[in-house]
Short mmCIF file of C-alpha atoms in Angstrom, two decimals:
data_model
loop_
_atom_site.label_atom_id
_atom_site.label_comp_id
_atom_site.label_asym_id
_atom_site.label_seq_id
_atom_site.Cartn_x
_atom_site.Cartn_y
_atom_site.Cartn_z
CA UNK A 1 -17.40 75.60 -49.66
CA UNK A 2 -13.62 75.79 -49.32
CA UNK A 3 -12.18 75.37 -45.85
CA UNK A 4 -9.60 78.14 -46.31
CA UNK A 5 -9.36 79.89 -42.97
CA UNK A 6 -11.40 77.21 -41.24
CA UNK A 7 -8.58 74.75 -40.66
CA UNK A 8 -6.68 77.48 -38.84
CA UNK A 9 -9.05 76.91 -35.94
CA UNK A 10 -10.00 73.34 -36.65
CA UNK A 11 -8.43 71.53 -33.75
CA UNK A 12 -9.21 74.04 -31.10
CA UNK A 13 -11.76 74.68 -33.21
CA UNK A 14 -30.08 64.10 -23.20
CA UNK A 15 -28.76 65.39 -19.92
CA UNK A 16 -26.26 63.88 -17.58
CA UNK A 17 -27.65 60.37 -17.95
CA UNK A 18 -26.04 60.21 -21.40
CA UNK A 19 -22.68 59.85 -19.69
CA UNK A 20 -21.99 56.28 -18.57
CA UNK A 21 -19.67 56.31 -15.55
CA UNK A 22 -17.24 53.50 -14.94
CA UNK A 23 -16.77 54.54 -11.32
CA UNK A 24 -19.00 55.90 -8.59
CA UNK A 25 -19.40 59.18 -6.82
CA UNK A 26 -21.67 62.19 -6.91
CA UNK A 27 -21.47 65.90 -7.58
CA UNK A 28 -19.79 68.07 -5.01
CA UNK A 29 -19.24 71.81 -4.66
CA UNK A 30 -15.77 72.86 -5.77
CA UNK A 31 -13.30 73.03 -2.90
CA UNK A 32 -11.57 76.30 -2.03
CA UNK A 33 -8.62 76.74 -4.35
CA UNK A 34 -10.07 74.34 -6.91
CA UNK A 35 -10.76 75.27 -10.55
CA UNK A 36 -11.62 73.84 -13.94
CA UNK A 37 -9.10 74.77 -16.62
CA UNK A 38 -10.16 74.59 -20.28
CA UNK A 39 -7.53 74.00 -22.98
CA UNK A 40 -8.05 74.49 -26.72
CA UNK A 41 -6.24 72.68 -29.51
CA UNK A 42 -4.19 72.95 -32.66
CA UNK A 43 -3.92 76.38 -34.32
CA UNK A 44 -6.58 77.96 -32.10
CA UNK A 45 -6.91 81.33 -30.40
CA UNK A 46 -8.34 81.41 -26.89
CA UNK A 47 -8.19 84.47 -24.62
CA UNK A 48 -7.59 84.20 -20.90
CA UNK A 49 -10.89 84.35 -19.04
CA UNK A 50 -12.05 83.66 -15.50
CA UNK A 51 -15.35 82.87 -13.84
CA UNK A 52 -16.11 86.59 -13.54
CA UNK A 53 -14.08 88.03 -16.42
CA UNK A 54 -14.88 87.26 -20.05
CA UNK A 55 -14.79 88.87 -23.48
CA UNK A 56 -17.48 91.52 -23.76
CA UNK A 57 -17.96 91.52 -27.53
CA UNK A 58 -18.76 88.37 -29.50
CA UNK A 59 -18.25 85.02 -27.82
CA UNK A 60 -17.15 84.92 -24.20
CA UNK A 61 -13.89 83.01 -24.77
CA UNK A 62 -13.28 82.23 -28.44
CA UNK A 63 -15.10 79.72 -30.61
CA UNK A 64 -13.58 76.54 -29.16
CA UNK A 65 -14.32 76.98 -25.49
CA UNK A 66 -17.08 79.59 -24.98
CA UNK A 67 -19.98 77.16 -24.63
CA UNK A 68 -17.97 74.94 -22.27
CA UNK A 69 -16.89 77.92 -20.18
CA UNK A 70 -20.36 79.39 -19.93
CA UNK A 71 -22.03 76.08 -19.01
CA UNK A 72 -19.49 75.35 -16.28
CA UNK A 73 -19.82 78.86 -14.84
CA UNK A 74 -23.59 78.38 -14.80
CA UNK A 75 -23.04 75.08 -12.96
CA UNK A 76 -21.21 76.96 -10.21
CA UNK A 77 -17.64 75.97 -11.06
CA UNK A 78 -14.60 78.23 -10.83
CA UNK A 79 -13.40 78.26 -14.46
CA UNK A 80 -10.34 79.54 -16.31
CA UNK A 81 -9.60 79.33 -20.01
CA UNK A 82 -5.91 78.78 -20.73
CA UNK A 83 -4.66 81.52 -23.08
CA UNK A 84 -3.72 80.13 -26.48
CA UNK A 85 -2.42 81.74 -29.65
CA UNK A 86 -1.80 80.37 -33.15
CA UNK A 87 1.89 81.24 -32.93
CA UNK A 88 4.09 82.70 -30.21
CA UNK A 89 2.97 85.70 -28.19
CA UNK A 90 0.00 87.02 -26.27
CA UNK A 91 -3.66 86.78 -27.20
CA UNK A 92 -5.96 89.77 -26.75
CA UNK A 93 -8.83 88.81 -29.07
CA UNK A 94 -9.82 86.15 -31.56
CA UNK A 95 -10.69 86.20 -35.24
CA UNK A 96 -12.76 84.02 -37.54
CA UNK A 97 -16.18 82.53 -36.88
CA UNK A 98 -17.54 83.69 -33.53
CA UNK A 99 -14.76 86.20 -32.92
CA UNK A 100 -14.17 87.56 -29.40
CA UNK A 101 -12.98 91.00 -28.37
CA UNK A 102 -13.04 93.19 -25.30
CA UNK A 103 -11.36 90.32 -23.49
CA UNK A 104 -9.60 90.40 -20.10
CA UNK A 105 -6.03 91.69 -20.04
CA UNK A 106 -3.68 89.36 -21.89
CA UNK A 107 -1.26 87.25 -19.89
CA UNK A 108 2.46 87.06 -20.76
CA UNK A 109 3.52 84.91 -23.70
CA UNK A 110 5.38 82.59 -21.29
CA UNK A 111 2.05 81.32 -19.98
CA UNK A 112 0.26 81.39 -23.34
CA UNK A 113 0.12 78.14 -25.32
CA UNK A 114 1.55 78.37 -28.82
CA UNK A 115 -0.94 76.09 -30.52
CA UNK A 116 1.26 75.66 -33.59
CA UNK A 117 4.26 74.38 -31.64
CA UNK A 118 4.87 70.79 -30.54
CA UNK A 119 2.93 68.91 -27.90
CA UNK A 120 5.54 69.27 -25.17
CA UNK A 121 6.15 72.95 -25.91
CA UNK A 122 2.43 73.58 -25.45
CA UNK A 123 2.42 71.38 -22.37
CA UNK A 124 5.23 73.39 -20.78
CA UNK A 125 3.35 76.63 -21.41
CA UNK A 126 0.19 75.15 -19.91
CA UNK A 127 2.20 74.01 -16.89
CA UNK A 128 3.48 77.58 -16.54
CA UNK A 129 -0.13 78.81 -16.69
CA UNK A 130 -1.08 76.42 -13.88
CA UNK A 131 1.79 77.83 -11.85
CA UNK A 132 0.48 81.32 -12.60
CA UNK A 133 -2.95 80.31 -11.29
CA UNK A 134 -1.35 78.92 -8.15
CA UNK A 135 0.73 82.03 -7.48
CA UNK A 136 -1.73 84.75 -8.48
CA UNK A 137 -5.17 83.14 -8.06
CA UNK A 138 -4.63 80.73 -5.17
CA UNK A 139 -5.47 77.63 -7.22
CA UNK A 140 -4.23 74.40 -5.64
CA UNK A 141 -6.08 71.76 -7.66
CA UNK A 142 -7.68 71.56 -11.09
CA UNK A 143 -9.80 69.47 -13.39
CA UNK A 144 -8.37 69.78 -16.89
CA UNK A 145 -10.68 69.75 -19.92
CA UNK A 146 -9.01 69.65 -23.33
CA UNK A 147 -10.53 69.92 -26.79
CA UNK A 148 -8.67 68.10 -29.56
CA UNK A 149 -4.90 68.60 -29.23
CA UNK A 150 -5.65 70.49 -26.01
CA UNK A 151 -6.05 67.07 -24.41
CA UNK A 152 -2.48 66.21 -25.38
CA UNK A 153 -1.22 69.61 -24.16
CA UNK A 154 -2.94 68.80 -20.86
CA UNK A 155 -1.37 65.35 -20.62
CA UNK A 156 2.06 66.86 -21.30
CA UNK A 157 1.51 69.50 -18.60
CA UNK A 158 0.55 66.81 -16.10
CA UNK A 159 3.93 65.19 -16.69
CA UNK A 160 5.82 68.47 -16.26
CA UNK A 161 7.79 68.71 -13.00
CA UNK A 162 6.58 71.28 -10.52
CA UNK A 163 3.26 72.19 -12.15
CA UNK A 164 0.90 69.40 -13.17
CA UNK A 165 0.26 65.99 -11.72
CA UNK A 166 -0.60 65.00 -8.21
CA UNK A 167 2.86 65.76 -6.87
CA UNK A 168 3.17 69.30 -8.25
CA UNK A 169 2.09 72.59 -6.73
CA UNK A 170 -1.26 72.25 -8.54
CA UNK A 171 -2.84 68.81 -8.19
CA UNK A 172 -4.68 67.50 -11.26
CA UNK A 173 -7.86 65.77 -10.11
CA UNK A 174 -9.12 64.63 -13.51
CA UNK A 175 -8.69 64.96 -17.25
CA UNK A 176 -11.59 65.16 -19.71
CA UNK A 177 -10.88 65.14 -23.44
CA UNK A 178 -13.17 66.03 -26.33
CA UNK A 179 -12.18 64.66 -29.75
CA UNK A 180 -8.55 64.36 -28.70
CA UNK A 181 -6.31 62.41 -31.13
CA UNK A 182 -4.94 60.07 -28.46
CA UNK A 183 -3.60 57.61 -31.04
CA UNK A 184 -3.25 59.97 -33.99
CA UNK A 185 -5.17 62.21 -36.35
CA UNK A 186 -5.73 60.73 -39.78
CA UNK A 187 -5.26 64.10 -41.60
CA UNK A 188 -1.75 64.13 -40.11
CA UNK A 189 -1.20 60.62 -41.48
CA UNK A 190 -2.24 61.86 -44.91
CA UNK A 191 0.13 64.84 -44.61
CA UNK A 192 2.94 62.45 -43.60
CA UNK A 193 2.33 60.36 -46.72
CA UNK A 194 1.28 57.23 -44.83
CA UNK A 195 -2.43 57.41 -45.64
CA UNK A 196 -3.79 57.64 -49.20
CA UNK A 197 -6.56 60.01 -50.19
CA UNK A 198 -8.50 56.98 -51.38
CA UNK A 199 -9.34 56.25 -47.72
CA UNK A 200 -12.02 58.93 -48.14
CA UNK A 201 -13.92 57.03 -50.79
CA UNK A 202 -16.24 59.60 -52.33
CA UNK A 203 -17.09 61.41 -49.07
CA UNK A 204 -16.66 65.13 -49.95
CA UNK A 205 -15.72 66.52 -46.54
CA UNK A 206 -12.90 64.00 -46.14
CA UNK A 207 -11.70 64.70 -49.68
CA UNK A 208 -11.54 68.39 -48.82
CA UNK A 209 -10.15 68.26 -45.29
CA UNK A 210 -7.15 66.03 -45.94
CA UNK A 211 -5.49 68.17 -48.65
CA UNK A 212 -6.40 71.37 -46.78
CA UNK A 213 -4.78 70.06 -43.61
CA UNK A 214 -1.56 69.43 -45.51
CA UNK A 215 -1.44 72.74 -47.36
CA UNK A 216 -2.82 75.03 -44.63
CA UNK A 217 -1.34 73.47 -41.48
CA UNK A 218 1.22 70.74 -42.00
CA UNK A 219 3.35 72.31 -44.74
CA UNK A 220 3.42 75.88 -43.31
CA UNK A 221 4.26 74.71 -39.78
CA UNK A 222 7.09 72.46 -40.90
CA UNK A 223 8.31 69.19 -39.39
CA UNK A 224 8.53 70.57 -35.84
CA UNK A 225 5.02 72.04 -35.86
CA UNK A 226 2.04 70.78 -33.93
CA UNK A 227 0.20 69.63 -37.07
CA UNK A 228 3.01 67.17 -37.77
CA UNK A 229 3.30 65.86 -34.19
CA UNK A 230 0.04 63.95 -34.12
CA UNK A 231 0.41 61.30 -36.79
CA UNK A 232 -0.20 57.71 -35.74
CA UNK A 233 3.50 56.95 -36.09
CA UNK A 234 4.54 59.91 -33.93
CA UNK A 235 2.11 59.04 -31.16
CA UNK A 236 1.93 55.24 -31.36
CA UNK A 237 5.31 54.13 -32.71
CA UNK A 238 7.77 52.04 -30.63
CA UNK A 239 9.52 55.23 -29.54
CA UNK A 240 6.39 57.36 -29.86
CA UNK A 241 5.06 60.08 -27.66
CA UNK A 242 2.55 57.90 -25.81
CA UNK A 243 5.25 55.43 -24.76
CA UNK A 244 7.43 58.31 -23.58
CA UNK A 245 4.77 59.57 -21.16
CA UNK A 246 5.33 56.62 -18.83
CA UNK A 247 3.03 56.62 -15.79
CA UNK A 248 2.11 60.32 -15.91
CA UNK A 249 -1.63 59.66 -15.72
CA UNK A 250 -1.60 57.00 -13.01
CA UNK A 251 -4.20 58.06 -10.44
CA UNK A 252 -5.75 60.66 -12.75
CA UNK A 253 -9.26 59.60 -13.89
CA UNK A 254 -9.91 60.26 -17.57
CA UNK A 255 -13.21 60.90 -19.33
CA UNK A 256 -13.21 60.38 -23.11
CA UNK A 257 -15.70 62.10 -25.45
CA UNK A 258 -15.82 61.39 -29.19
CA UNK A 259 -17.70 62.62 -32.24
CA UNK A 260 -18.82 60.39 -35.10
CA UNK A 261 -20.86 62.47 -37.52
CA UNK A 262 -19.24 61.00 -40.65
CA UNK A 263 -19.37 57.31 -41.47
CA UNK A 264 -18.34 55.14 -44.42
CA UNK A 265 -19.58 51.58 -44.77
CA UNK A 266 -16.57 49.27 -44.85
CA UNK A 267 -14.21 52.19 -44.26
CA UNK A 268 -10.83 51.92 -42.55
CA UNK A 269 -11.63 51.76 -38.79
CA UNK A 270 -8.62 53.98 -38.11
CA UNK A 271 -10.50 56.70 -39.99
CA UNK A 272 -14.22 55.87 -39.84
CA UNK A 273 -16.45 56.93 -38.16
CA UNK A 274 -15.06 60.37 -37.42
CA UNK A 275 -15.90 63.99 -36.62
CA UNK A 276 -14.16 65.18 -39.83
CA UNK A 277 -10.76 65.39 -38.08
CA UNK A 278 -10.35 62.65 -35.46
CA UNK A 279 -11.61 59.08 -35.73
CA UNK A 280 -13.86 57.83 -32.96
CA UNK A 281 -11.33 55.10 -32.14
CA UNK A 282 -8.60 57.68 -31.53
CA UNK A 283 -10.85 59.92 -29.40
CA UNK A 284 -11.63 56.85 -27.26
CA UNK A 285 -7.91 55.96 -27.02
CA UNK A 286 -8.52 52.49 -28.40
CA UNK A 287 -5.28 50.49 -28.41
CA UNK A 288 -3.22 53.34 -26.98
CA UNK A 289 0.41 52.39 -26.45
CA UNK A 290 2.21 52.78 -23.15
CA UNK A 291 0.53 52.95 -19.75
CA UNK A 292 -3.24 52.28 -19.99
CA UNK A 293 -5.52 55.16 -19.12
CA UNK A 294 -7.69 55.06 -16.00
CA UNK A 295 -10.99 55.63 -17.78
CA UNK A 296 -13.87 56.78 -15.59
CA UNK A 297 -16.42 57.36 -18.34
CA UNK A 298 -16.85 57.88 -22.06
CA UNK A 299 -19.41 59.30 -24.43
CA UNK A 300 -19.91 59.17 -28.21
CA UNK A 301 -22.04 61.78 -29.96
CA UNK A 302 -23.03 62.39 -33.61
CA UNK A 303 -20.92 65.57 -33.66
CA UNK A 304 -18.33 67.29 -35.84
CA UNK A 305 -15.05 68.65 -34.56
CA UNK A 306 -15.73 72.42 -34.55
CA UNK A 307 -18.40 75.01 -35.17
CA UNK A 308 -16.59 75.93 -38.40
CA UNK A 309 -17.17 72.42 -39.70
CA UNK A 310 -20.74 72.44 -38.42
CA UNK A 311 -21.51 75.65 -40.29
CA UNK A 312 -19.77 74.37 -43.41
CA UNK A 313 -22.01 71.28 -43.34
CA UNK A 314 -25.16 73.34 -42.79
CA UNK A 315 -25.49 72.13 -39.21
CA UNK A 316 -26.23 74.16 -36.07
CA UNK A 317 -23.31 74.98 -33.79
CA UNK A 318 -24.76 72.52 -31.28
CA UNK A 319 -23.67 69.74 -33.66
CA UNK A 320 -20.03 70.54 -32.79
CA UNK A 321 -18.51 68.54 -29.95
CA UNK A 322 -17.68 71.59 -27.81
CA UNK A 323 -21.18 73.06 -28.22
CA UNK A 324 -23.38 69.96 -27.97
CA UNK A 325 -25.63 70.29 -24.87
CA UNK A 326 -25.18 66.59 -24.10
CA UNK A 327 -21.41 67.04 -24.11
CA UNK A 328 -21.65 70.14 -21.94
CA UNK A 329 -23.64 68.13 -19.40
CA UNK A 330 -21.16 65.27 -19.59
CA UNK A 331 -18.23 67.60 -18.92
CA UNK A 332 -19.99 69.07 -15.91
CA UNK A 333 -20.67 65.56 -14.61
CA UNK A 334 -17.02 64.61 -15.14
CA UNK A 335 -15.55 67.53 -13.22
CA UNK A 336 -18.04 67.15 -10.37
CA UNK A 337 -17.57 63.38 -10.00
CA UNK A 338 -15.39 62.51 -7.00
CA UNK A 339 -15.47 58.76 -7.59
CA UNK A 340 -12.25 56.91 -8.32
CA UNK A 341 -11.85 55.26 -11.73
CA UNK A 342 -12.44 51.52 -11.69
CA UNK A 343 -11.58 50.49 -15.25
CA UNK A 344 -8.11 50.55 -16.79
CA UNK A 345 -8.61 50.92 -20.53
CA UNK A 346 -6.52 48.65 -22.73
CA UNK A 347 -8.19 48.81 -26.10
CA UNK A 348 -11.79 49.99 -26.37
CA UNK A 349 -13.13 51.40 -23.10
CA UNK A 350 -16.19 49.42 -21.99
CA UNK A 351 -19.59 50.80 -21.17
CA UNK A 352 -19.44 53.78 -23.50
CA UNK A 353 -22.73 55.64 -23.96
CA UNK A 354 -23.64 56.30 -27.59
CA UNK A 355 -26.43 58.86 -28.00
#
């Protein structure tokens, strides 16, 4: 089946024991003024929702974040989904697989992430959204949870003066990322001409996704677009984005979650295994340049990147990283863990649970 229309939402779109913690600490009720903020990724649509306000027709908050939102609400957390649109402007509903409508009133475009713009543009809009939550909802601290490029938007927001980070008006207590291309996304490398199609071998999903990424995302967005900001060279080069972030995540514990549904014996480890979009090694920030991450825990699951890809492969939605019950439990554990990180990751994070 062709992926036309699916890549437009591709990047946005057991139990707790499966998560191996590198630190200590137990679950605690959310403090007054504290919230979990969910951030979707490249070319996604996500409406603004709250703990009590959601979309009334279709999925509660778009196809990237609905399962995460609903599980965290059920766990007793105060939850907001950051509004995101595939292009500039407001978002009132979503289209595609698992569409959402009857959503809460749209927020202004200034606090809505343009998921086709660059990493820092999205980060600035997320930072503005955190300021909105502070001013209008009384939020003083957050745990950020980002799917795919949403993890990079979150990191950028943490480094934005006056909004994210531990010194801003909204303190960031932790960051959890699901299939985030910390060190690059191999479809972006293919689009940049630095990775040959032969890296796929004869694996059909890879052979389909790479050209579709180039023609449906990279080429239409142009050189300044988000799809072209996440190549290995852009993120990991000597003057790359990771180096430029400096010490923005010092003191912020990070939980890393990866999918590895697709494998290829003897395949390039920068590509294989992967979730059809991001290699496991990138999701686990292996060899990340710049300041090492303070990794609290990590988890690897046999998942694909989105429910679109799951459906295309004949899999249930629960085989997608943002819908997998084990991942949902791991995210809840991450945002409720008050223990400080004890391991600075430089290369492969140790103690990662693979289930």
